[in-house]
Coordinates of C-alpha atoms and ligand atoms in Angstrom, one line a residue:
M1 CA 21.6 27.8 17.2
P2 CA 17.9 26.9 17.0
P3 CA 16.8 25.0 13.9
D4 CA 15.7 27.3 11.0
A5 CA 11.9 26.6 10.6
S6 CA 11.9 28.5 7.3
A7 CA 14.3 26.1 5.6
P8 CA 12.8 23.9 2.9
F9 CA 11.4 20.5 3.9
L10 CA 13.9 17.7 3.6
P11 CA 12.3 14.3 3.1
Y12 CA 13.8 11.2 4.5
S13 CA 14.1 9.9 1.0
R14 CA 13.2 11.0 -2.5
P15 CA 14.0 9.8 -6.0
L16 CA 16.9 11.3 -8.0
V17 CA 15.7 11.5 -11.6
S18 CA 18.1 12.7 -14.2
E19 CA 17.6 14.1 -17.8
E20 CA 18.8 10.6 -19.0
D21 CA 15.9 9.0 -17.1
V22 CA 13.4 11.5 -18.6
A23 CA 14.7 10.8 -22.1
A24 CA 14.5 7.1 -21.6
V25 CA 10.9 7.3 -20.5
A26 CA 10.0 9.8 -23.2
E27 CA 11.4 7.5 -25.9
V28 CA 9.0 4.8 -24.9
L29 CA 6.0 7.0 -25.7
R30 CA 7.3 7.4 -29.3
D31 CA 7.2 3.6 -29.6
P32 CA 4.1 1.6 -30.4
I33 CA 4.8 -0.9 -27.7
I34 CA 4.3 0.6 -24.2
S35 CA 3.9 -2.7 -22.3
Q36 CA 5.5 -6.1 -22.5
G37 CA 8.3 -5.1 -24.9
A38 CA 12.0 -5.1 -25.3
R39 CA 12.7 -2.7 -22.4
L40 CA 11.2 -5.1 -19.9
E41 CA 13.4 -7.8 -21.1
A42 CA 16.5 -5.5 -21.1
F43 CA 15.7 -4.4 -17.5
E44 CA 15.4 -8.0 -16.3
R45 CA 18.6 -9.0 -18.1
A46 CA 20.6 -6.1 -16.8
F47 CA 19.2 -6.5 -13.2
A48 CA 20.0 -10.3 -13.2
E49 CA 23.5 -9.5 -14.4
K50 CA 24.1 -6.9 -11.8
M51 CA 22.9 -9.1 -9.0
R52 CA 24.7 -12.1 -10.5
A53 CA 21.5 -14.1 -10.6
A54 CA 20.6 -16.5 -13.4
H55 CA 17.0 -15.0 -13.7
A56 CA 15.2 -11.8 -12.9
V57 CA 11.4 -11.4 -13.2
A58 CA 9.9 -7.9 -13.0
F59 CA 6.6 -7.1 -11.2
S60 CA 4.4 -4.0 -10.9
S61 CA 5.5 -3.4 -7.3
G62 CA 7.7 -4.9 -4.6
T63 CA 4.6 -6.3 -2.9
A64 CA 3.6 -8.0 -6.1
A65 CA 7.1 -9.4 -6.3
L66 CA 6.8 -10.7 -2.7
H67 CA 3.4 -12.3 -3.6
G68 CA 4.9 -14.0 -6.7
M69 CA 7.9 -15.2 -4.7
C70 CA 5.8 -16.7 -2.0
F71 CA 3.6 -18.3 -4.7
A72 CA 6.6 -19.8 -6.5
A73 CA 7.8 -21.1 -3.2
G74 CA 4.6 -23.1 -3.0
I75 CA 3.2 -21.4 0.1
G76 CA -0.4 -22.1 0.8
P77 CA -2.9 -22.7 3.6
G78 CA -1.4 -24.5 6.6
D79 CA 2.1 -23.4 5.8
E80 CA 4.1 -21.2 8.2
V81 CA 6.6 -18.6 7.1
I82 CA 9.0 -17.1 9.6
V83 CA 9.4 -13.3 9.1
P84 CA 10.9 -10.6 11.2
A85 CA 8.4 -8.5 13.2
L86 CA 10.5 -5.5 12.2
T87 CA 9.6 -4.9 8.6
F88 CA 7.0 -3.2 6.3
A89 CA 3.8 -5.1 6.7
G90 CA 3.9 -6.0 3.0
T91 CA 6.5 -8.7 3.8
A92 CA 4.1 -10.6 6.0
N93 CA 1.0 -9.7 3.9
A94 CA 2.4 -11.6 0.9
V95 CA 2.3 -14.8 3.0
R96 CA -1.3 -14.1 3.9
Y97 CA -2.4 -13.5 0.3
L98 CA -1.7 -17.2 -0.3
G99 CA -3.5 -18.4 2.9
G100 CA -0.1 -19.0 4.7
T101 CA 0.6 -18.0 8.3
P102 CA 3.3 -15.5 9.1
V103 CA 5.2 -16.4 12.3
F104 CA 7.0 -13.4 13.7
A105 CA 10.6 -13.8 15.0
D106 CA 12.7 -11.2 16.8
V107 CA 15.6 -9.3 15.3
D108 CA 19.2 -9.3 16.4
P109 CA 19.6 -5.9 18.2
A110 CA 23.1 -5.4 16.7
T111 CA 22.0 -5.9 13.1
L112 CA 18.2 -5.3 13.1
C113 CA 17.9 -8.3 10.8
L114 CA 16.4 -11.7 11.7
D115 CA 18.2 -13.3 14.7
P116 CA 19.0 -16.9 13.6
E117 CA 18.5 -18.1 17.2
A118 CA 15.0 -16.6 17.2
V119 CA 14.4 -18.3 13.9
R120 CA 15.5 -21.7 15.2
A121 CA 13.1 -21.3 18.1
A122 CA 10.2 -20.5 15.8
L123 CA 10.7 -23.5 13.4
T124 CA 7.9 -26.1 13.5
P125 CA 7.1 -29.1 11.2
R126 CA 4.8 -26.7 9.3
T127 CA 7.5 -24.1 8.5
R128 CA 7.6 -23.9 4.7
A129 CA 10.0 -20.9 4.4
I130 CA 12.2 -18.4 6.3
L131 CA 11.6 -14.9 4.7
T132 CA 14.4 -12.6 5.9
V133 CA 14.5 -8.8 5.4
D134 CA 17.8 -7.0 4.7
F135 CA 16.7 -4.2 7.0
A136 CA 17.8 -0.7 6.2
G137 CA 20.0 -2.2 3.5
R138 CA 22.1 -4.4 5.7
P139 CA 22.5 -8.0 4.4
S140 CA 20.9 -10.6 6.6
A141 CA 22.9 -13.4 8.3
Y142 CA 22.6 -15.5 5.1
A143 CA 25.0 -18.3 6.1
P144 CA 23.3 -19.3 9.4
L145 CA 19.8 -18.7 7.9
R146 CA 20.6 -21.0 4.9
A147 CA 22.0 -23.7 7.3
L148 CA 18.8 -23.5 9.4
A149 CA 16.6 -23.7 6.3
A150 CA 18.6 -26.7 4.9
D151 CA 18.3 -28.5 8.3
A152 CA 14.6 -27.8 8.5
G153 CA 14.0 -28.8 4.9
C154 CA 12.4 -25.4 4.1
L155 CA 13.3 -22.5 1.7
L156 CA 15.2 -19.4 2.5
L157 CA 13.6 -16.4 0.8
A158 CA 14.7 -12.8 1.0
D159 CA 13.0 -9.4 1.0
A160 CA 15.8 -7.1 -0.3
A161 CA 13.5 -4.1 -0.9
H162 CA 16.2 -2.1 1.0
A163 CA 19.3 -3.7 -0.3
P164 CA 19.9 -3.7 -4.1
G165 CA 23.7 -3.4 -4.3
A166 CA 24.4 -4.8 -0.9
T167 CA 26.8 -7.8 -0.7
Y168 CA 27.4 -10.6 1.8
R169 CA 30.8 -12.3 1.9
G170 CA 31.6 -11.0 -1.6
R171 CA 28.3 -12.1 -3.2
P172 CA 25.5 -9.7 -4.1
V173 CA 22.2 -9.8 -2.3
G174 CA 19.9 -11.4 -4.9
S175 CA 22.5 -13.8 -6.3
D176 CA 22.1 -17.3 -4.9
L177 CA 22.3 -16.4 -1.2
A178 CA 18.5 -17.2 -0.9
A179 CA 16.3 -19.5 -3.1
M180 CA 14.6 -16.3 -4.3
T181 CA 15.0 -12.6 -3.5
A182 CA 12.4 -9.8 -3.9
F183 CA 13.2 -6.2 -4.6
S184 CA 11.1 -3.0 -4.6
F185 CA 11.6 0.1 -6.9
N186 CA 9.1 2.4 -5.3
P187 CA 10.0 6.1 -5.2
V188 CA 11.8 6.1 -1.8
K189 CA 14.0 3.0 -2.6
N190 CA 17.7 3.0 -3.6
M191 CA 16.7 3.0 -7.2
T192 CA 13.2 3.5 -8.6
S193 CA 11.0 2.6 -11.5
A194 CA 8.2 4.9 -10.0
E195 CA 6.5 1.6 -8.9
G196 CA 7.9 -1.8 -9.6
G197 CA 9.6 -4.8 -8.2
M198 CA 11.8 -7.8 -9.2
V199 CA 12.4 -11.4 -8.1
T200 CA 15.8 -13.0 -8.7
T201 CA 16.4 -16.7 -8.7
A202 CA 19.0 -19.3 -9.8
E203 CA 16.3 -21.7 -11.0
A204 CA 14.7 -21.6 -14.4
A205 CA 11.6 -23.5 -13.2
R206 CA 10.9 -20.9 -10.5
A207 CA 11.5 -18.0 -13.0
A208 CA 9.0 -19.6 -15.4
R209 CA 6.4 -19.9 -12.6
L210 CA 7.0 -16.2 -11.6
R211 CA 6.5 -15.1 -15.2
Q212 CA 3.2 -17.0 -15.5
F213 CA 2.0 -15.8 -12.1
R214 CA 2.2 -12.1 -13.3
V215 CA -0.1 -12.8 -16.3
H216 CA -3.1 -14.5 -14.7
G217 CA -1.3 -17.9 -14.7
M218 CA -1.5 -17.9 -18.5
T219 CA 1.0 -19.3 -21.0
R220 CA 1.2 -19.6 -24.8
D221 CA 4.5 -21.5 -24.7
P222 CA 3.8 -24.6 -27.0
D223 CA 6.0 -26.8 -24.8
R224 CA 3.9 -26.1 -21.7
L225 CA 0.4 -26.3 -23.0
E226 CA -1.8 -28.9 -21.4
A227 CA -4.1 -29.4 -24.4
P228 CA -3.1 -29.7 -28.1
S229 CA -3.1 -26.2 -29.6
P230 CA -5.9 -25.6 -32.0
G231 CA -4.2 -22.6 -33.6
G232 CA -1.9 -19.7 -33.2
W233 CA -4.3 -17.7 -31.1
Y234 CA -4.3 -20.3 -28.3
Y235 CA -3.2 -19.8 -24.7
E236 CA -4.2 -21.4 -21.4
Q237 CA -4.7 -20.3 -17.9
Q238 CA -3.2 -23.1 -15.9
F239 CA -3.5 -21.6 -12.4
L240 CA -5.0 -18.5 -10.8
G241 CA -2.5 -15.7 -11.2
F242 CA -2.7 -11.9 -11.3
N243 CA -2.0 -9.0 -13.6
Y244 CA 1.3 -7.8 -12.1
K245 CA 3.1 -6.7 -15.3
L246 CA 5.6 -3.8 -15.4
S247 CA 5.0 -1.4 -18.2
E248 CA 7.7 -0.3 -20.7
L249 CA 7.6 3.2 -19.2
H250 CA 8.5 1.8 -15.8
A251 CA 11.0 -0.6 -17.2
A252 CA 12.8 2.2 -19.1
L253 CA 13.0 4.2 -15.9
G254 CA 14.2 1.2 -13.9
L255 CA 16.9 0.3 -16.5
S256 CA 18.1 3.9 -16.6
Q257 CA 18.3 4.1 -12.8
L258 CA 20.0 0.8 -12.5
R259 CA 23.0 2.2 -14.4
R260 CA 23.5 4.7 -11.5
L261 CA 22.8 2.3 -8.6
E262 CA 26.4 2.0 -7.6
A263 CA 26.8 5.8 -7.6
F264 CA 23.5 6.2 -5.6
N265 CA 24.7 3.7 -3.0
A266 CA 28.2 5.2 -2.8
R267 CA 26.6 8.6 -2.1
R268 CA 24.4 7.0 0.6
R269 CA 27.4 5.4 2.2
R270 CA 29.3 8.7 2.3
L271 CA 26.3 10.4 3.9
A272 CA 26.1 7.6 6.5
A273 CA 29.8 7.9 7.2
F274 CA 29.2 11.7 7.8
Y275 CA 26.4 11.0 10.2
D276 CA 28.5 8.3 12.0
K277 CA 31.1 11.0 12.7
A278 CA 28.9 14.0 13.3
L279 CA 26.6 12.1 15.8
A280 CA 29.3 10.2 17.7
G281 CA 29.2 10.8 21.4
L282 CA 25.5 11.6 21.6
P283 CA 23.1 9.4 23.6
L284 CA 22.1 7.6 20.4
R285 CA 22.7 4.1 19.2
L286 CA 23.9 4.5 15.6
P287 CA 23.4 1.8 12.9
T288 CA 26.5 -0.3 12.2
A289 CA 28.0 -1.7 9.0
P290 CA 28.5 -5.5 8.5
P291 CA 32.2 -6.7 8.9
D292 CA 31.8 -9.1 6.0
G293 CA 29.7 -7.2 3.4
L294 CA 28.6 -4.0 1.8
H295 CA 25.6 -2.1 3.4
A296 CA 23.2 -0.5 0.9
R297 CA 22.3 2.2 3.4
H298 CA 18.7 2.5 2.4
L299 CA 17.9 4.0 5.9
Y300 CA 19.9 5.6 8.6
P301 CA 17.9 4.5 11.7
V302 CA 19.2 5.9 15.0
Q303 CA 17.9 4.8 18.4
V304 CA 17.4 7.5 21.1
L305 CA 18.7 6.3 24.4
T306 CA 17.5 9.2 26.7
P307 CA 14.3 8.8 28.7
P308 CA 11.2 11.1 28.4
P309 CA 10.9 14.0 28.0
R310 CA 14.0 13.9 25.8
H311 CA 13.1 10.7 24.1
R312 CA 12.5 9.6 20.5
D313 CA 9.0 11.2 20.3
A314 CA 10.4 14.6 21.3
L315 CA 13.3 14.4 18.8
F316 CA 10.8 13.3 16.1
A317 CA 8.6 16.4 16.9
E318 CA 11.5 18.8 17.1
L319 CA 13.1 17.7 13.8
R320 CA 9.7 17.6 12.0
A321 CA 9.0 21.2 13.3
A322 CA 12.4 22.2 11.8
G323 CA 11.3 20.8 8.3
I324 CA 13.4 17.7 8.6
G325 CA 11.4 14.7 7.4
V326 CA 12.4 12.0 9.9
Q327 CA 10.3 8.9 9.9
V328 CA 9.9 5.7 12.1
H329 CA 10.6 2.5 10.2
Y330 CA 8.6 0.5 11.1
I331 CA 5.6 0.0 13.3
P332 CA 6.2 -3.7 14.1
V333 CA 3.8 -5.8 12.0
P334 CA 2.1 -7.6 14.9
M335 CA 1.1 -4.2 16.3
H336 CA -1.2 -3.3 13.4
P337 CA -4.8 -3.6 14.3
D338 CA -5.5 -6.0 11.5
Y339 CA -2.8 -8.3 12.9
R340 CA -3.8 -7.8 16.5
R341 CA -7.4 -8.9 15.6
M342 CA -5.8 -12.1 14.3
G343 CA -4.3 -12.7 17.7
Y344 CA -0.8 -11.5 17.1
S345 CA 1.1 -9.6 19.8
M346 CA 4.6 -8.4 20.7
A347 CA 5.1 -11.3 23.2
G348 CA 8.6 -12.8 22.6
L349 CA 9.8 -9.9 20.5
P350 CA 11.7 -7.8 23.1
H351 CA 14.4 -6.5 20.7
T352 CA 11.8 -5.4 18.1
A353 CA 9.7 -3.7 20.8
Q354 CA 12.7 -1.9 22.3
Y355 CA 13.9 -0.8 18.8
Y356 CA 10.5 0.6 17.9
A357 CA 10.3 2.7 21.1
R358 CA 13.6 4.3 20.3
A359 CA 13.9 4.4 16.5
L360 CA 14.1 7.3 14.1
S361 CA 15.3 7.3 10.5
L362 CA 17.2 10.4 9.5
P363 CA 17.0 11.7 6.0
L364 CA 19.4 9.7 3.7
H365 CA 19.2 9.8 -0.1
P366 CA 21.5 10.7 -3.0
A367 CA 19.7 14.0 -3.8
M368 CA 21.0 15.4 -0.4
N369 CA 24.0 17.6 -0.5
D370 CA 26.6 18.0 2.3
A371 CA 24.7 21.1 3.7
D372 CA 21.5 19.0 4.0
A373 CA 23.4 16.4 6.1
E374 CA 25.1 19.1 8.2
R375 CA 21.7 20.7 8.8
V376 CA 20.3 17.4 10.1
A377 CA 23.3 16.6 12.3
A378 CA 23.3 20.2 13.7
A379 CA 19.6 19.9 14.6
V380 CA 20.1 16.5 16.3
R381 CA 23.1 17.8 18.2
A382 CA 21.1 20.9 19.3
F383 CA 18.3 18.7 20.7
F384 CA 20.9 17.0 23.0
G385 CA 22.3 20.4 23.9
A386 CA 25.6 19.7 22.1
S387 CA 27.1 22.5 19.9
G388 CA 26.5 22.3 16.1
Ligands
PLP401 C1 10.9 -4.2 3.4 C2 9.9 -3.9 2.4 N1 9.2 -4.9 1.8 C3 8.3 -4.7 0.9 C4 8.0 -3.4 0.4 C5 6.9 -3.2 -0.6 O1 7.3 -2.6 -1.8 P1 6.3 -1.8 -2.7 O2 6.0 -0.5 -2.0 O3 7.1 -1.6 -4.0 O4 5.1 -2.7 -2.9 C6 8.7 -2.3 1.0 C7 8.4 -0.9 0.5 O5 7.5 -0.3 0.7 C8 9.6 -2.5 2.0 O6 10.2 -1.5 2.6

């Protein structure tokens, strides 16, 4: 059956907002405090608890959280940070905001996360951190990456924008698997605060630095002041920070969504399991789940194995024409013109390059019903001439 072009557009992701979420946000507007209040603290406490982290510090976006995390890791000019080439550019941009140098390493083609062997080859005496990405919601190879970081005397940091609720060997992503972990709550993520982010860490000193970074580097904490306080109005800017605060409106939405994170992820996993079955036997490489952890299934990226003209670009065009909002995650960071102009290239990144040529993310989000998933699978099967 040809795809039905009149069917409503199905995005690859969208937020699932409930009446409870609406009520939580509306309640804030009846309160005199709409920023820096009790909801922010409650959201941070609840998130830390869920991720089994000692501290969680909220930011105005995932990118701001990454920036804060890199700052708290002490990254500055002359420091190298190893990042996967396969990620949203924001991961590497955070290193550059601080004058650091991103060093791109290849991914393991089986997991699409940083390949520890590629990381080992990229280490230099200037490596200050390894910044891994839990790509598509799959936990990174935390144990080997931690061992490499420990041997090299650098920090392991994580970008878990895709992976709230994922676990690695029984421990949640965001616990103490990395020195710090950054999350994003933008509207396409597994849970949303409209815009927002969070950094989790086991260390109180890092949490304090993160909190200060999001308010211009300022503090009014009497124990931390550098000069004697002349009065109750007094505060100090002790380093250059930013205004990266999360409002009470955003925090209320994030806190409300957090309560449903497990249900959202369970639905994502059921949809992924449906695709696994419905697409088996086609000339596609399907994403796999880790043997020793829980996948957060942020994305369902398939790789199209057939050559042109029945390649990825053709499947992308056909599905989009049928109103199915497939997307390519991501253009490898070194391929962006801004990075090319800095001298970056895809040399030494064969797995990322091959993945990028073949990849397509199918719609996957908890607002999808079974008929939506069947519609996607039928359209993919039809492309390959298989019956629906
Ligand atoms: C892997 C990754 N890192 C960082 C970000 C940045 O998050 P945000 O859009 O909240 O700034 C995103 C999302 O866009 C992402 O997918």
